[in-house]
Amino acid sequence: MLKKTSCRRKRPSNLSRKKCEPRMKCGPKHRRLCRSHPTPLCRPTTNNIILPQPPYMHPPDPPDPPKKLKTYTFDKECCGSILLQGEQSEFQLWELDVYSMQTLTQISIFSNEKSTQALEVDIVGLTTKQMLVPPGSTVNYIGQSVTAVLVPAQGSESTYIEGKYVISTTLTLQS
């Protein structure tokens, strides 16, 4: 007759079942042998991931995205005639007096062939540009950040300058 033997292994005496000691860090071997699991000091694990214990710490909310400013883009056009006779003091044809995020300006100036001399025009922006428009000609300028168009003092008693101008601008404003 065969003797029945137990399949259970005997535990070494140093690994006997005992309760967790305060502030004891539990390893996998200790967890198998300890009777008092789970305890707040000995966190349960899942696939070697430590589960958070109450109170749970949530990450802070992400910052709100910056608000998009509404922008309005529109075109404006200004046109007129120029007539200079004799000595003429400086005068302003056009001025931009609003804050615009972006400005694109096109200036076209025509001088009639009957004019006795070239028409001088100053375009004021980040820098000042000077244009000369000979009699019977048209001169164009396209640029950004133009704030004014001036006709400087010019001429003599016999000066006669006749012409036309068109100033088109595209403005982008924010609300």
Coordinates of N, CA and C in Angstrom, one line a residue:
M1 N 0.8 -1.2 0.0 CA 0.0 0.0 0.0 C 0.9 1.2 0.0
L2 N 0.4 2.3 -0.8 CA 1.2 3.5 -0.9 C 0.8 4.5 0.2
K3 N 1.8 5.2 0.6 CA 1.5 6.2 1.6 C 1.1 7.5 0.9
K4 N 0.1 8.2 1.4 CA -0.3 9.5 0.9 C 0.6 10.5 1.4
T5 N 1.1 11.4 0.4 CA 2.0 12.4 0.8 C 1.3 13.8 0.5
S6 N 1.6 14.7 1.2 CA 1.0 16.0 1.0 C 1.8 16.8 0.0
C7 N 1.1 17.5 -0.9 CA 1.7 18.3 -1.9 C 2.2 19.7 -1.4
R8 N 1.8 20.0 -0.2 CA 2.1 21.3 0.4 C 3.6 21.4 0.7
R9 N 4.1 22.5 0.4 CA 5.5 22.7 0.8 C 5.5 23.3 2.2
K10 N 6.5 23.0 2.9 CA 6.6 23.5 4.2 C 7.3 24.9 4.1
R11 N 6.8 25.8 4.9 CA 7.4 27.1 4.9 C 8.6 27.2 5.8
P12 N 9.6 27.9 5.4 CA 10.7 28.1 6.2 C 10.2 28.9 7.5
S13 N 10.8 28.7 8.6 CA 10.4 29.3 9.8 C 10.5 30.9 9.8
N14 N 11.4 31.4 9.0 CA 11.6 32.8 9.0 C 10.6 33.5 8.1
L15 N 9.7 32.7 7.3 CA 8.7 33.3 6.5 C 7.3 33.0 7.0
S16 N 7.2 32.8 8.3 CA 5.9 32.4 8.8 C 4.9 33.6 8.7
R17 N 3.6 33.3 8.7 CA 2.6 34.3 8.5 C 2.6 35.2 9.7
K18 N 2.7 36.5 9.4 CA 2.7 37.5 10.4 C 2.0 38.7 9.9
K19 N 1.5 39.5 10.8 CA 0.8 40.8 10.5 C 1.9 41.8 10.0
C20 N 1.4 42.8 9.2 CA 2.2 43.8 8.7 C 2.6 44.7 9.9
E21 N 3.9 45.0 9.9 CA 4.3 45.9 10.9 C 4.1 47.4 10.5
P22 N 3.9 48.3 11.4 CA 3.6 49.7 10.9 C 4.8 50.2 10.1
R23 N 4.4 50.9 9.1 CA 5.4 51.5 8.1 C 6.3 50.5 7.4
M24 N 5.7 49.3 7.3 CA 6.5 48.3 6.6 C 6.2 48.3 5.1
K25 N 7.2 48.3 4.3 CA 7.0 48.3 2.9 C 6.9 46.9 2.5
C26 N 5.8 46.6 1.8 CA 5.5 45.2 1.5 C 6.0 44.9 0.1
G27 N 6.7 43.8 -0.1 CA 7.1 43.4 -1.4 C 6.2 42.2 -1.8
P28 N 6.3 41.7 -3.0 CA 5.4 40.6 -3.5 C 5.5 39.4 -2.6
K29 N 6.7 39.1 -2.1 CA 6.8 37.9 -1.2 C 6.1 38.0 0.1
H30 N 6.2 39.2 0.7 CA 5.5 39.5 1.9 C 4.0 39.4 1.7
R31 N 3.5 40.0 0.6 CA 2.0 40.0 0.4 C 1.5 38.6 0.4
R32 N 2.2 37.6 -0.2 CA 1.7 36.3 -0.3 C 1.6 35.6 1.1
L33 N 2.5 36.1 2.0 CA 2.6 35.4 3.3 C 1.8 36.2 4.4
C34 N 1.4 37.4 4.2 CA 0.8 38.2 5.2 C -0.7 38.0 5.2
R35 N -1.3 37.8 6.4 CA -2.8 37.6 6.5 C -3.6 38.8 6.5
S36 N -3.0 39.9 6.7 CA -3.8 41.2 6.9 C -3.9 42.0 5.7
H37 N -3.7 41.5 4.5 CA -3.8 42.3 3.3 C -5.2 42.5 2.9
P38 N -5.6 43.5 2.1 CA -4.9 44.7 1.9 C -5.1 45.7 3.1
T39 N -4.1 46.5 3.4 CA -4.2 47.5 4.4 C -3.7 48.8 3.8
P40 N -4.0 49.9 4.5 CA -3.6 51.2 3.9 C -2.1 51.3 3.7
L41 N -1.3 50.5 4.5 CA 0.2 50.6 4.4 C 0.6 49.7 3.3
C42 N -0.1 48.6 3.0 CA 0.2 47.7 2.0 C -0.8 47.8 0.8
R43 N -0.5 48.5 -0.2 CA -1.4 48.8 -1.3 C -1.5 47.6 -2.1
P44 N -2.8 47.3 -2.6 CA -2.9 46.2 -3.5 C -2.3 46.6 -4.9
T45 N -1.9 45.7 -5.6 CA -1.3 46.0 -6.9 C -2.1 45.2 -8.0
T46 N -2.0 45.7 -9.2 CA -2.5 45.1 -10.4 C -1.4 45.1 -11.5
N47 N -0.9 44.0 -11.9 CA 0.1 44.0 -12.9 C 1.3 44.9 -12.5
N48 N 1.7 44.9 -11.3 CA 2.8 45.7 -10.8 C 2.6 47.2 -10.9
I49 N 1.3 47.6 -11.0 CA 1.0 49.0 -11.0 C 0.3 49.3 -9.6
I50 N 0.9 50.3 -9.0 CA 0.3 50.7 -7.7 C -0.9 51.5 -7.9
L51 N -2.0 51.1 -7.3 CA -3.3 51.8 -7.5 C -3.3 53.0 -6.5
P52 N -3.9 54.1 -6.9 CA -3.9 55.3 -6.0 C -4.9 55.0 -4.9
Q53 N -4.5 55.5 -3.7 CA -5.3 55.4 -2.5 C -6.0 56.7 -2.2
P54 N -7.2 56.7 -1.6 CA -7.8 58.0 -1.3 C -7.0 58.8 -0.3
P55 N -7.0 60.1 -0.3 CA -7.7 60.9 -1.3 C -6.9 60.9 -2.6
Y56 N -7.7 60.9 -3.7 CA -7.0 60.8 -5.0 C -6.5 62.2 -5.4
M57 N -5.4 62.2 -6.0 CA -4.8 63.5 -6.5 C -5.1 63.5 -8.0
H58 N -5.9 64.5 -8.4 CA -6.1 64.7 -9.8 C -5.2 65.8 -10.3
P59 N -4.7 65.6 -11.6 CA -3.9 66.7 -12.1 C -4.7 67.9 -12.3
P60 N -4.1 69.1 -12.3 CA -4.9 70.3 -12.4 C -5.4 70.4 -13.9
D61 N -6.5 71.2 -14.0 CA -7.1 71.4 -15.3 C -6.1 72.1 -16.2
P62 N -6.1 71.8 -17.5 CA -5.2 72.5 -18.4 C -5.7 73.9 -18.6
P63 N -4.8 74.8 -18.9 CA -5.3 76.2 -19.0 C -6.2 76.4 -20.2
D64 N -7.1 77.3 -20.1 CA -8.0 77.6 -21.2 C -7.2 78.1 -22.4
P65 N -7.6 77.7 -23.7 CA -6.9 78.2 -24.8 C -7.1 79.7 -25.0
P66 N -6.2 80.5 -25.5 CA -6.4 81.9 -25.7 C -7.6 82.2 -26.6
K67 N -8.3 83.2 -26.2 CA -9.5 83.6 -27.0 C -9.0 84.2 -28.3
K68 N -9.7 83.7 -29.4 CA -9.3 84.3 -30.7 C -10.1 85.6 -30.8
L69 N -9.3 86.6 -31.2 CA -9.9 87.9 -31.4 C -10.6 88.0 -32.8
K70 N -11.7 88.6 -32.8 CA -12.4 88.7 -34.0 C -11.8 89.9 -34.8
T71 N -11.5 89.6 -36.1 CA -10.9 90.6 -36.9 C -11.8 90.9 -38.1
Y72 N -11.8 92.1 -38.5 CA -12.6 92.5 -39.7 C -11.6 93.1 -40.7
T73 N -11.8 92.6 -41.9 CA -10.9 93.2 -43.0 C -11.9 93.8 -44.0
F74 N -11.5 95.0 -44.4 CA -12.4 95.8 -45.4 C -11.5 96.7 -46.2
D75 N -12.1 97.1 -47.3 CA -11.4 97.9 -48.3 C -12.0 99.3 -48.3
K76 N -11.2 100.3 -48.4 CA -11.7 101.7 -48.5 C -11.0 102.3 -49.7
E77 N -11.7 103.2 -50.4 CA -11.1 103.9 -51.5 C -11.4 105.4 -51.4
C78 N -10.4 106.2 -51.8 CA -10.5 107.6 -51.8 C -10.0 108.1 -53.1
C79 N -10.7 109.1 -53.7 CA -10.2 109.6 -55.0 C -10.5 111.1 -55.1
G80 N -9.8 111.8 -55.9 CA -10.0 113.2 -56.1 C -9.2 113.8 -57.1
S81 N -9.3 115.2 -57.3 CA -8.6 115.9 -58.3 C -7.5 116.8 -57.6
I82 N -6.5 117.1 -58.3 CA -5.4 118.0 -57.8 C -5.3 119.2 -58.8
L83 N -5.3 120.4 -58.2 CA -5.1 121.6 -59.0 C -4.2 122.5 -58.3
L84 N -3.0 122.7 -58.8 CA -2.0 123.7 -58.1 C -1.7 124.8 -59.1
Q85 N -2.0 126.1 -58.7 CA -1.7 127.2 -59.5 C -0.8 128.2 -58.6
G86 N 0.3 128.6 -59.2 CA 1.2 129.5 -58.5 C 1.9 128.8 -57.3
E87 N 2.3 129.5 -56.4 CA 3.0 128.9 -55.2 C 2.0 128.3 -54.3
Q88 N 2.3 127.1 -53.9 CA 1.4 126.3 -53.1 C 2.0 125.8 -51.8
S89 N 1.3 126.0 -50.7 CA 1.8 125.5 -49.4 C 1.5 124.0 -49.4
E90 N 2.1 123.3 -48.4 CA 1.9 121.9 -48.2 C 0.5 121.6 -47.8
F91 N -0.1 120.5 -48.4 CA -1.4 120.0 -48.0 C -1.4 118.5 -48.0
Q92 N -2.4 118.0 -47.3 CA -2.6 116.6 -47.1 C -3.7 116.0 -48.0
L93 N -3.4 115.0 -48.7 CA -4.4 114.3 -49.6 C -5.2 113.3 -48.8
W94 N -4.5 112.5 -47.9 CA -5.1 111.4 -47.3 C -4.3 111.1 -46.0
E95 N -5.1 110.6 -44.9 CA -4.4 110.2 -43.7 C -5.2 109.0 -43.1
L96 N -4.4 108.1 -42.5 CA -5.0 107.0 -41.8 C -4.9 107.3 -40.3
D97 N -6.0 107.3 -39.6 CA -6.0 107.6 -38.2 C -6.7 106.6 -37.3
V98 N -6.5 105.3 -37.7 CA -7.0 104.2 -36.9 C -5.9 103.2 -36.7
Y99 N -6.0 102.4 -35.6 CA -5.0 101.4 -35.4 C -5.4 100.2 -36.2
S100 N -4.6 99.7 -37.1 CA -4.9 98.6 -37.9 C -3.8 97.5 -37.7
M101 N -4.3 96.3 -37.6 CA -3.3 95.2 -37.4 C -2.4 95.0 -38.7
Q102 N -3.1 95.3 -39.8 CA -2.4 95.1 -41.1 C -3.0 96.2 -42.0
T103 N -2.2 96.8 -42.8 CA -2.6 97.8 -43.7 C -1.9 97.7 -45.0
L104 N -2.6 97.6 -46.1 CA -2.0 97.6 -47.4 C -2.6 98.7 -48.2
T105 N -1.8 99.5 -48.8 CA -2.3 100.8 -49.5 C -1.7 100.8 -50.9
Q106 N -2.6 101.2 -51.8 CA -2.2 101.4 -53.2 C -2.5 102.9 -53.5
I107 N -1.5 103.6 -54.1 CA -1.7 105.0 -54.4 C -1.4 105.1 -55.9
S108 N -2.3 105.7 -56.6 CA -2.1 106.0 -58.1 C -2.3 107.5 -58.2
I109 N -1.3 108.2 -58.9 CA -1.4 109.6 -59.1 C -1.1 109.9 -60.5
F110 N -2.0 110.7 -61.1 CA -2.0 111.1 -62.5 C -1.7 112.6 -62.6
S111 N -0.8 113.0 -63.5 CA -0.5 114.4 -63.8 C -0.9 114.6 -65.2
N112 N -1.7 115.6 -65.5 CA -2.2 116.0 -66.8 C -1.0 116.5 -67.7
E113 N -1.1 116.2 -69.0 CA -0.1 116.7 -69.9 C 0.0 118.2 -70.0
K114 N -1.0 118.9 -69.5 CA -1.0 120.4 -69.6 C -0.2 121.0 -68.4
S115 N 0.2 120.1 -67.4 CA 0.9 120.6 -66.3 C 2.3 121.2 -66.7
T116 N 2.7 122.2 -66.0 CA 4.0 122.9 -66.4 C 5.2 122.3 -65.7
Q117 N 5.0 121.5 -64.7 CA 6.1 120.8 -64.0 C 5.6 119.5 -63.3
A118 N 6.6 118.7 -62.9 CA 6.2 117.4 -62.2 C 5.6 117.7 -60.8
L119 N 4.7 116.8 -60.5 CA 4.0 116.9 -59.2 C 4.8 116.1 -58.2
E120 N 5.1 116.7 -57.0 CA 5.8 116.0 -56.0 C 4.8 115.5 -54.9
V121 N 5.0 114.2 -54.5 CA 4.1 113.6 -53.5 C 5.0 112.9 -52.5
D122 N 4.7 113.1 -51.2 CA 5.3 112.4 -50.1 C 4.4 111.3 -49.5
I123 N 4.9 110.1 -49.4 CA 4.1 109.0 -48.8 C 4.8 108.7 -47.4
V124 N 4.0 108.9 -46.4 CA 4.5 108.8 -45.0 C 4.0 107.5 -44.4
G125 N 5.0 106.7 -43.9 CA 4.7 105.5 -43.2 C 5.8 105.2 -42.2
L126 N 6.3 104.0 -42.2 CA 7.5 103.8 -41.3 C 8.7 104.6 -41.8
T127 N 8.7 104.9 -43.1 CA 9.7 105.8 -43.6 C 8.9 106.7 -44.6
T128 N 9.5 107.8 -45.0 CA 8.8 108.7 -46.0 C 9.4 108.5 -47.3
K129 N 8.6 108.3 -48.3 CA 9.0 108.1 -49.7 C 8.5 109.3 -50.5
Q130 N 9.3 109.7 -51.5 CA 8.9 110.8 -52.3 C 8.7 110.3 -53.7
M131 N 7.6 110.7 -54.3 CA 7.3 110.3 -55.7 C 7.3 111.6 -56.6
L132 N 7.8 111.5 -57.8 CA 7.7 112.6 -58.7 C 6.8 112.1 -59.9
V133 N 5.8 112.9 -60.2 CA 4.8 112.5 -61.3 C 5.0 113.5 -62.4
P134 N 5.7 113.1 -63.5 CA 5.9 114.0 -64.7 C 4.6 114.3 -65.4
P135 N 4.5 115.5 -66.1 CA 3.3 115.8 -66.8 C 2.9 114.7 -67.8
G136 N 1.6 114.3 -67.8 CA 1.2 113.3 -68.8 C 1.4 111.9 -68.3
S137 N 1.8 111.7 -67.0 CA 2.2 110.3 -66.5 C 1.3 110.0 -65.3
T138 N 1.3 108.6 -65.1 CA 0.7 108.1 -63.9 C 1.8 107.3 -63.1
V139 N 1.8 107.5 -61.8 CA 2.8 106.8 -60.9 C 2.0 106.0 -59.9
N140 N 2.4 104.8 -59.7 CA 1.7 103.9 -58.7 C 2.7 103.5 -57.6
Y141 N 2.1 103.3 -56.4 CA 2.9 102.9 -55.2 C 2.0 101.9 -54.5
I142 N 2.5 100.7 -54.1 CA 1.8 99.8 -53.2 C 2.8 99.5 -52.0
G143 N 2.2 99.7 -50.8 CA 3.0 99.5 -49.6 C 2.2 99.2 -48.4
Q144 N 2.9 98.9 -47.3 CA 2.2 98.6 -46.0 C 2.5 99.7 -45.1
S145 N 1.7 99.9 -44.1 CA 1.8 100.8 -43.0 C 1.9 102.3 -43.5
V146 N 1.2 102.6 -44.5 CA 1.2 104.0 -45.0 C 0.2 104.7 -44.1
T147 N 0.6 105.9 -43.6 CA -0.3 106.7 -42.7 C -0.8 108.0 -43.3
A148 N -0.1 108.5 -44.3 CA -0.5 109.8 -44.9 C 0.1 110.0 -46.2
V149 N -0.6 110.8 -47.1 CA -0.1 111.1 -48.4 C -0.2 112.7 -48.4
L150 N 1.0 113.3 -48.6 CA 1.1 114.8 -48.6 C 1.6 115.3 -49.9
V151 N 1.2 116.5 -50.3 CA 1.8 117.2 -51.4 C 2.6 118.4 -50.8
P152 N 3.9 118.3 -50.8 CA 4.7 119.4 -50.2 C 4.6 120.7 -50.9
A153 N 5.1 121.8 -50.2 CA 5.1 123.1 -50.8 C 5.9 123.1 -52.1
Q154 N 5.4 123.6 -53.2 CA 6.1 123.6 -54.5 C 5.6 124.7 -55.4
G155 N 6.3 124.9 -56.4 CA 5.8 125.8 -57.5 C 6.4 127.2 -57.4
S156 N 6.0 128.0 -58.5 CA 6.4 129.4 -58.5 C 5.1 130.1 -59.1
E157 N 5.2 131.4 -59.4 CA 4.1 132.1 -59.9 C 3.5 131.6 -61.2
S158 N 4.3 130.9 -62.0 CA 3.9 130.4 -63.3 C 3.5 128.9 -63.3
T159 N 3.5 128.3 -62.1 CA 3.2 126.9 -62.0 C 1.8 126.6 -62.2
Y160 N 1.5 125.5 -63.0 CA 0.2 125.0 -63.2 C 0.3 123.5 -63.2
I161 N -0.3 122.8 -62.2 CA -0.3 121.4 -62.1 C -1.7 120.9 -61.9
E162 N -2.1 120.0 -62.8 CA -3.5 119.4 -62.7 C -3.3 117.9 -62.7
G163 N -4.1 117.2 -61.9 CA -4.0 115.8 -61.9 C -5.2 115.1 -61.1
K164 N -5.1 113.8 -61.0 CA -6.1 113.1 -60.2 C -5.3 112.0 -59.3
Y165 N -6.0 111.6 -58.3 CA -5.4 110.6 -57.4 C -6.5 109.6 -57.0
V166 N -6.0 108.3 -56.8 CA -6.8 107.3 -56.2 C -6.0 106.6 -55.1
I167 N -6.6 106.5 -53.9 CA -5.9 105.8 -52.8 C -6.8 104.7 -52.4
S168 N -6.4 103.4 -52.5 CA -7.1 102.3 -52.0 C -6.4 101.6 -50.9
T169 N -7.1 101.3 -49.8 CA -6.4 100.7 -48.7 C -7.3 99.5 -48.2
T170 N -6.6 98.5 -47.7 CA -7.2 97.3 -47.1 C -6.8 97.3 -45.6
L171 N -7.7 97.4 -44.7 CA -7.5 97.4 -43.3 C -7.9 96.2 -42.6
T172 N -7.2 95.7 -41.6 CA -7.6 94.6 -40.8 C -7.7 95.1 -39.3
L173 N -8.9 95.2 -38.8 CA -9.1 95.7 -37.5 C -9.6 94.6 -36.6
Q174 N -9.3 94.7 -35.3 CA -9.8 93.7 -34.3 C -10.8 94.4 -33.5
S175 N -11.8 93.6 -33.0 CA -12.9 94.1 -32.2 C -12.6 94.1 -30.8

